[in-house]
PDB file of C-alpha atoms in Angstrom:
ATOM      1  CA  MET A   5       0.000   0.000   0.000  1.00 84.00           C
ATOM      2  CA  LYS A   6       1.379   3.423  -0.964  1.00 90.00           C
ATOM      3  CA  THR A   7       1.340   5.697   2.059  1.00 90.00           C
ATOM      4  CA  LEU A   8       2.232   9.393   1.964  1.00 91.00           C
ATOM      5  CA  ILE A   9       3.265  11.120   5.179  1.00 92.00           C
ATOM      6  CA  THR A  10       3.276  14.918   5.027  1.00 92.00           C
ATOM      7  CA  GLY A  11       5.267  16.895   7.557  1.00 91.00           C
ATOM      8  CA  ALA A  12       7.607  13.915   7.518  1.00 91.00           C
ATOM      9  CA  CYS A  13      10.503  15.759   9.155  1.00 89.00           C
ATOM     10  CA  GLY A  14       8.419  16.730  12.190  1.00 86.00           C
ATOM     11  CA  TYR A  15       8.334  15.289  15.673  1.00 83.00           C
ATOM     12  CA  THR A  16       5.164  13.191  15.367  1.00 85.00           C
ATOM     13  CA  ALA A  17       6.027  11.869  11.914  1.00 87.00           C
ATOM     14  CA  ARG A  18       9.271  10.256  13.025  1.00 86.00           C
ATOM     15  CA  TYR A  19       7.376   7.942  15.389  1.00 88.00           C
ATOM     16  CA  LEU A  20       4.664   7.186  12.831  1.00 88.00           C
ATOM     17  CA  ILE A  21       7.318   6.362  10.204  1.00 90.00           C
ATOM     18  CA  GLU A  22       9.110   4.001  12.590  1.00 90.00           C
ATOM     19  CA  TRP A  23       5.831   2.305  13.524  1.00 89.00           C
ATOM     20  CA  LEU A  24       4.730   1.871   9.896  1.00 90.00           C
ATOM     21  CA  GLU A  25       8.170   0.511   8.938  1.00 91.00           C
ATOM     22  CA  ARG A  26       7.866  -2.105  11.703  1.00 89.00           C
ATOM     23  CA  GLN A  27       4.524  -3.204  10.221  1.00 87.00           C
ATOM     24  CA  GLY A  28       6.427  -4.075   7.047  1.00 86.00           C
ATOM     25  CA  ASN A  29       3.561  -3.782   4.566  1.00 84.00           C
ATOM     26  CA  GLU A  30       3.819  -0.104   3.653  1.00 84.00           C
ATOM     27  CA  GLU A  31       5.480   1.611   0.717  1.00 93.00           C
ATOM     28  CA  LEU A  32       6.272   4.918   2.425  1.00 94.00           C
ATOM     29  CA  TYR A  33       6.575   8.269   0.656  1.00 94.00           C
ATOM     30  CA  LEU A  34       7.640  11.247   2.716  1.00 94.00           C
ATOM     31  CA  SER A  35       6.947  14.913   2.074  1.00 94.00           C
ATOM     32  CA  ASP A  36       7.932  18.131   3.820  1.00 92.00           C
ATOM     33  CA  CYS A  37       8.350  21.778   2.842  1.00 89.00           C
ATOM     34  CA  ALA A  38      11.810  21.940   4.433  1.00 82.00           C
ATOM     35  CA  PRO A  39      13.347  18.459   4.544  1.00 75.00           C
ATOM     36  CA  SER A  40      16.068  17.574   7.005  1.00 75.00           C
ATOM     37  CA  GLY A  41      17.705  14.351   8.084  1.00 69.00           C
ATOM     38  CA  GLY A  42      18.893  11.392   6.084  1.00 73.00           C
ATOM     39  CA  ARG A  43      15.632  10.208   4.515  1.00 80.00           C
ATOM     40  CA  ALA A  44      14.512  10.829   0.940  1.00 85.00           C
ATOM     41  CA  VAL A  45      11.764  13.447   1.127  1.00 91.00           C
ATOM     42  CA  GLU A  46       9.623  15.012  -1.601  1.00 92.00           C
ATOM     43  CA  VAL A  47       9.777  18.789  -1.221  1.00 93.00           C
ATOM     44  CA  CYS A  48       6.262  20.207  -1.412  1.00 93.00           C
ATOM     45  CA  ASP A  49       4.616  23.383  -0.133  1.00 93.00           C
ATOM     46  CA  LEU A  50       1.119  22.102   0.643  1.00 92.00           C
ATOM     47  CA  THR A  51      -0.155  25.668   0.920  1.00 91.00           C
ATOM     48  CA  ARG A  52       0.202  25.875  -2.869  1.00 91.00           C
ATOM     49  CA  LEU A  53      -2.560  23.954  -4.604  1.00 90.00           C
ATOM     50  CA  GLU A  54      -0.551  23.261  -7.764  1.00 92.00           C
ATOM     51  CA  GLN A  55       2.310  21.712  -5.766  1.00 93.00           C
ATOM     52  CA  THR A  56      -0.122  19.617  -3.745  1.00 91.00           C
ATOM     53  CA  GLU A  57      -1.852  18.405  -6.899  1.00 90.00           C
ATOM     54  CA  ALA A  58       1.499  17.530  -8.507  1.00 93.00           C
ATOM     55  CA  LEU A  59       2.597  15.576  -5.412  1.00 93.00           C
ATOM     56  CA  ILE A  60      -0.609  13.514  -5.336  1.00 91.00           C
ATOM     57  CA  LYS A  61      -0.444  12.817  -9.061  1.00 90.00           C
ATOM     58  CA  LYS A  62       3.220  11.784  -8.839  1.00 93.00           C
ATOM     59  CA  ILE A  63       2.890   9.421  -5.865  1.00 92.00           C
ATOM     60  CA  LYS A  64      -0.725   8.250  -6.267  1.00 90.00           C
ATOM     61  CA  PRO A  65      -0.977   7.285  -2.582  1.00 88.00           C
ATOM     62  CA  SER A  66      -3.512   4.802  -1.255  1.00 84.00           C
ATOM     63  CA  ARG A  67      -3.692   6.840   1.943  1.00 83.00           C
ATOM     64  CA  ILE A  68      -2.182   9.936   3.517  1.00 85.00           C
ATOM     65  CA  TYR A  69      -1.184  10.881   7.032  1.00 86.00           C
ATOM     66  CA  GLN A  70      -1.361  14.697   7.116  1.00 86.00           C
ATOM     67  CA  LEU A  71       1.120  15.781   9.778  1.00 87.00           C
ATOM     68  CA  ALA A  72       2.286  19.030   8.177  1.00 87.00           C
ATOM     69  CA  GLY A  73       1.565  22.096  10.247  1.00 83.00           C
ATOM     70  CA  SER A  74       2.880  25.043  12.172  1.00 83.00           C
ATOM     71  CA  PHE A  75       2.586  26.230  15.745  1.00 83.00           C
ATOM     72  CA  SER A  76       4.407  29.564  15.520  1.00 86.00           C
ATOM     73  CA  ASN A  77       1.669  31.661  17.176  1.00 88.00           C
ATOM     74  CA  ASN A  78       1.680  33.834  14.039  1.00 90.00           C
ATOM     75  CA  TYR A  79      -1.806  33.826  12.506  1.00 88.00           C
ATOM     76  CA  GLU A  80      -0.771  34.091   8.846  1.00 88.00           C
ATOM     77  CA  THR A  81       1.895  31.406   9.129  1.00 87.00           C
ATOM     78  CA  ASP A  82      -0.239  29.008  11.138  1.00 85.00           C
ATOM     79  CA  TYR A  83      -3.360  29.535   9.008  1.00 85.00           C
ATOM     80  CA  ALA A  84      -1.456  28.734   5.815  1.00 84.00           C
ATOM     81  CA  ALA A  85       0.366  25.723   7.271  1.00 84.00           C
ATOM     82  CA  ASN A  86      -2.584  24.223   9.145  1.00 82.00           C
ATOM     83  CA  VAL A  87      -5.687  25.236   7.209  1.00 83.00           C
ATOM     84  CA  LEU A  88      -4.618  25.795   3.602  1.00 84.00           C
ATOM     85  CA  SER A  89      -2.401  22.718   3.511  1.00 86.00           C
ATOM     86  CA  SER A  90      -5.199  20.475   4.798  1.00 82.00           C
ATOM     87  CA  LYS A  91      -7.729  22.115   2.494  1.00 83.00           C
ATOM     88  CA  ASN A  92      -5.513  21.571  -0.562  1.00 84.00           C
ATOM     89  CA  LEU A  93      -4.905  17.924   0.359  1.00 83.00           C
ATOM     90  CA  GLY A  94      -8.566  17.422   1.119  1.00 77.00           C
ATOM     91  CA  LEU A  95      -9.695  18.777  -2.217  1.00 74.00           C
ATOM     92  CA  GLN A  96      -7.373  16.390  -4.061  1.00 73.00           C
ATOM     93  CA  LEU A  97      -8.484  13.438  -1.980  1.00 69.00           C
ATOM     94  CA  ILE A  98     -12.197  14.142  -2.332  1.00 65.00           C
ATOM     95  CA  ILE A  99     -11.761  14.025  -6.078  1.00 63.00           C
ATOM     96  CA  ASP A 100      -9.694  10.809  -5.893  1.00 64.00           C
ATOM     97  CA  LYS A 101     -11.773   9.283  -3.054  1.00 65.00           C
ATOM     98  CA  LYS A 102      -8.692   8.453  -0.957  1.00 64.00           C
ATOM     99  CA  PRO A 103      -8.516   8.171   2.839  1.00 60.00           C
ATOM    100  CA  ILE A 104      -6.658  10.789   4.870  1.00 62.00           C
ATOM    101  CA  TYR A 105      -5.635  10.491   8.515  1.00 62.00           C
ATOM    102  CA  LEU A 106      -5.433  13.750  10.415  1.00 59.00           C
ATOM    103  CA  PRO A 107      -4.766  15.191  13.820  1.00 58.00           C
ATOM    104  CA  SER A 108      -8.239  15.993  15.173  1.00 47.00           C
ATOM    105  CA  GLY A 109      -8.089  19.799  14.678  1.00 49.00           C
ATOM    106  CA  GLN A 110      -7.381  19.527  10.971  1.00 51.00           C
ATOM    107  CA  GLY A 111     -10.006  16.806  10.663  1.00 49.00           C
ATOM    108  CA  ILE A 112     -12.733  19.267  11.605  1.00 46.00           C
ATOM    109  CA  LEU A 113     -11.872  21.470   8.624  1.00 47.00           C
ATOM    110  CA  LEU A 114     -11.814  18.639   6.099  1.00 50.00           C
ATOM    111  CA  LYS A 115     -14.975  17.099   7.490  1.00 51.00           C
ATOM    112  CA  TYR A 116     -16.707  20.402   6.765  1.00 47.00           C
ATOM    113  CA  ILE A 117     -15.235  20.504   3.247  1.00 47.00           C
ATOM    114  CA  SER A 118     -16.263  16.917   2.505  1.00 50.00           C
ATOM    115  CA  GLN A 119     -19.800  17.543   3.744  1.00 50.00           C
ATOM    116  CA  SER A 120     -19.984  20.621   1.530  1.00 44.00           C
ATOM    117  CA  LEU A 121     -18.820  18.589  -1.466  1.00 44.00           C
ATOM    118  CA  LYS A 122     -20.523  15.284  -0.609  1.00 45.00           C
ATOM    119  CA  ASN A 123     -21.693  14.757  -4.179  1.00 37.00           C
ATOM    120  CA  ILE A 124     -18.052  14.599  -5.332  1.00 37.00           C
ATOM    121  CA  GLY A 125     -16.903  11.899  -2.955  1.00 37.00           C
ATOM    122  CA  SER A 126     -16.081  11.077   0.622  1.00 37.00           C
ATOM    123  CA  ILE A 127     -13.056  11.039   2.902  1.00 38.00           C
ATOM    124  CA  LEU A 128     -12.320   8.612   5.672  1.00 36.00           C
ATOM    125  CA  PHE A 129     -11.298  10.458   8.818  1.00 37.00           C
ATOM    126  CA  GLN A 130      -9.485   8.878  11.667  1.00 39.00           C
ATOM    127  CA  SER A 131      -7.891  10.837  14.444  1.00 39.00           C
ATOM    128  CA  LEU A 132      -4.267   9.948  15.037  1.00 40.00           C
ATOM    129  CA  THR A 133      -5.169   9.712  18.703  1.00 38.00           C
ATOM    130  CA  ASN A 134      -6.940   6.435  17.835  1.00 41.00           C
ATOM    131  CA  LEU A 135      -3.782   5.037  16.261  1.00 43.00           C
ATOM    132  CA  SER A 136      -1.551   3.169  18.699  1.00 41.00           C
ATOM    133  CA  LEU A 137       2.074   3.997  17.947  1.00 41.00           C
ATOM    134  CA  VAL A 138       3.312   2.009  20.925  1.00 39.00           C
ATOM    135  CA  SER A 139       4.903  -1.346  20.253  1.00 36.00           C
ATOM    136  CA  SER A 140       3.232  -4.352  21.856  1.00 38.00           C
ATOM    137  CA  ASN A 141       6.638  -5.718  22.944  1.00 38.00           C
TER     138      ASN A 141
END
């Protein structure tokens, strides 16, 4: 299964990536606007619709974990990183009818968008808080 993780260089993503790698049945694709570290990462500014569309078309993911975001306490920065990025991903996924997994705050926005566009398609929402990232060892 092709899985795209946005915000892949962030704190939460590193644990999700490790957990998914341990499952062994994922083909992982990582994306971030400012990659760092040793992993191969697709550079994409999710606040730009054309870049988001190009990323989805290139990877053709089966599902997406949207972990990109900002917590700078600057309205313009945080709005773009948290709202526009999720909106742009959501619009692409509604059209393609693909599942997206979101932190609960971003899920509220995309739930509203999907309800507004329910004739186009649907999105599966699952809060990351329901996903156990702890090993059963």
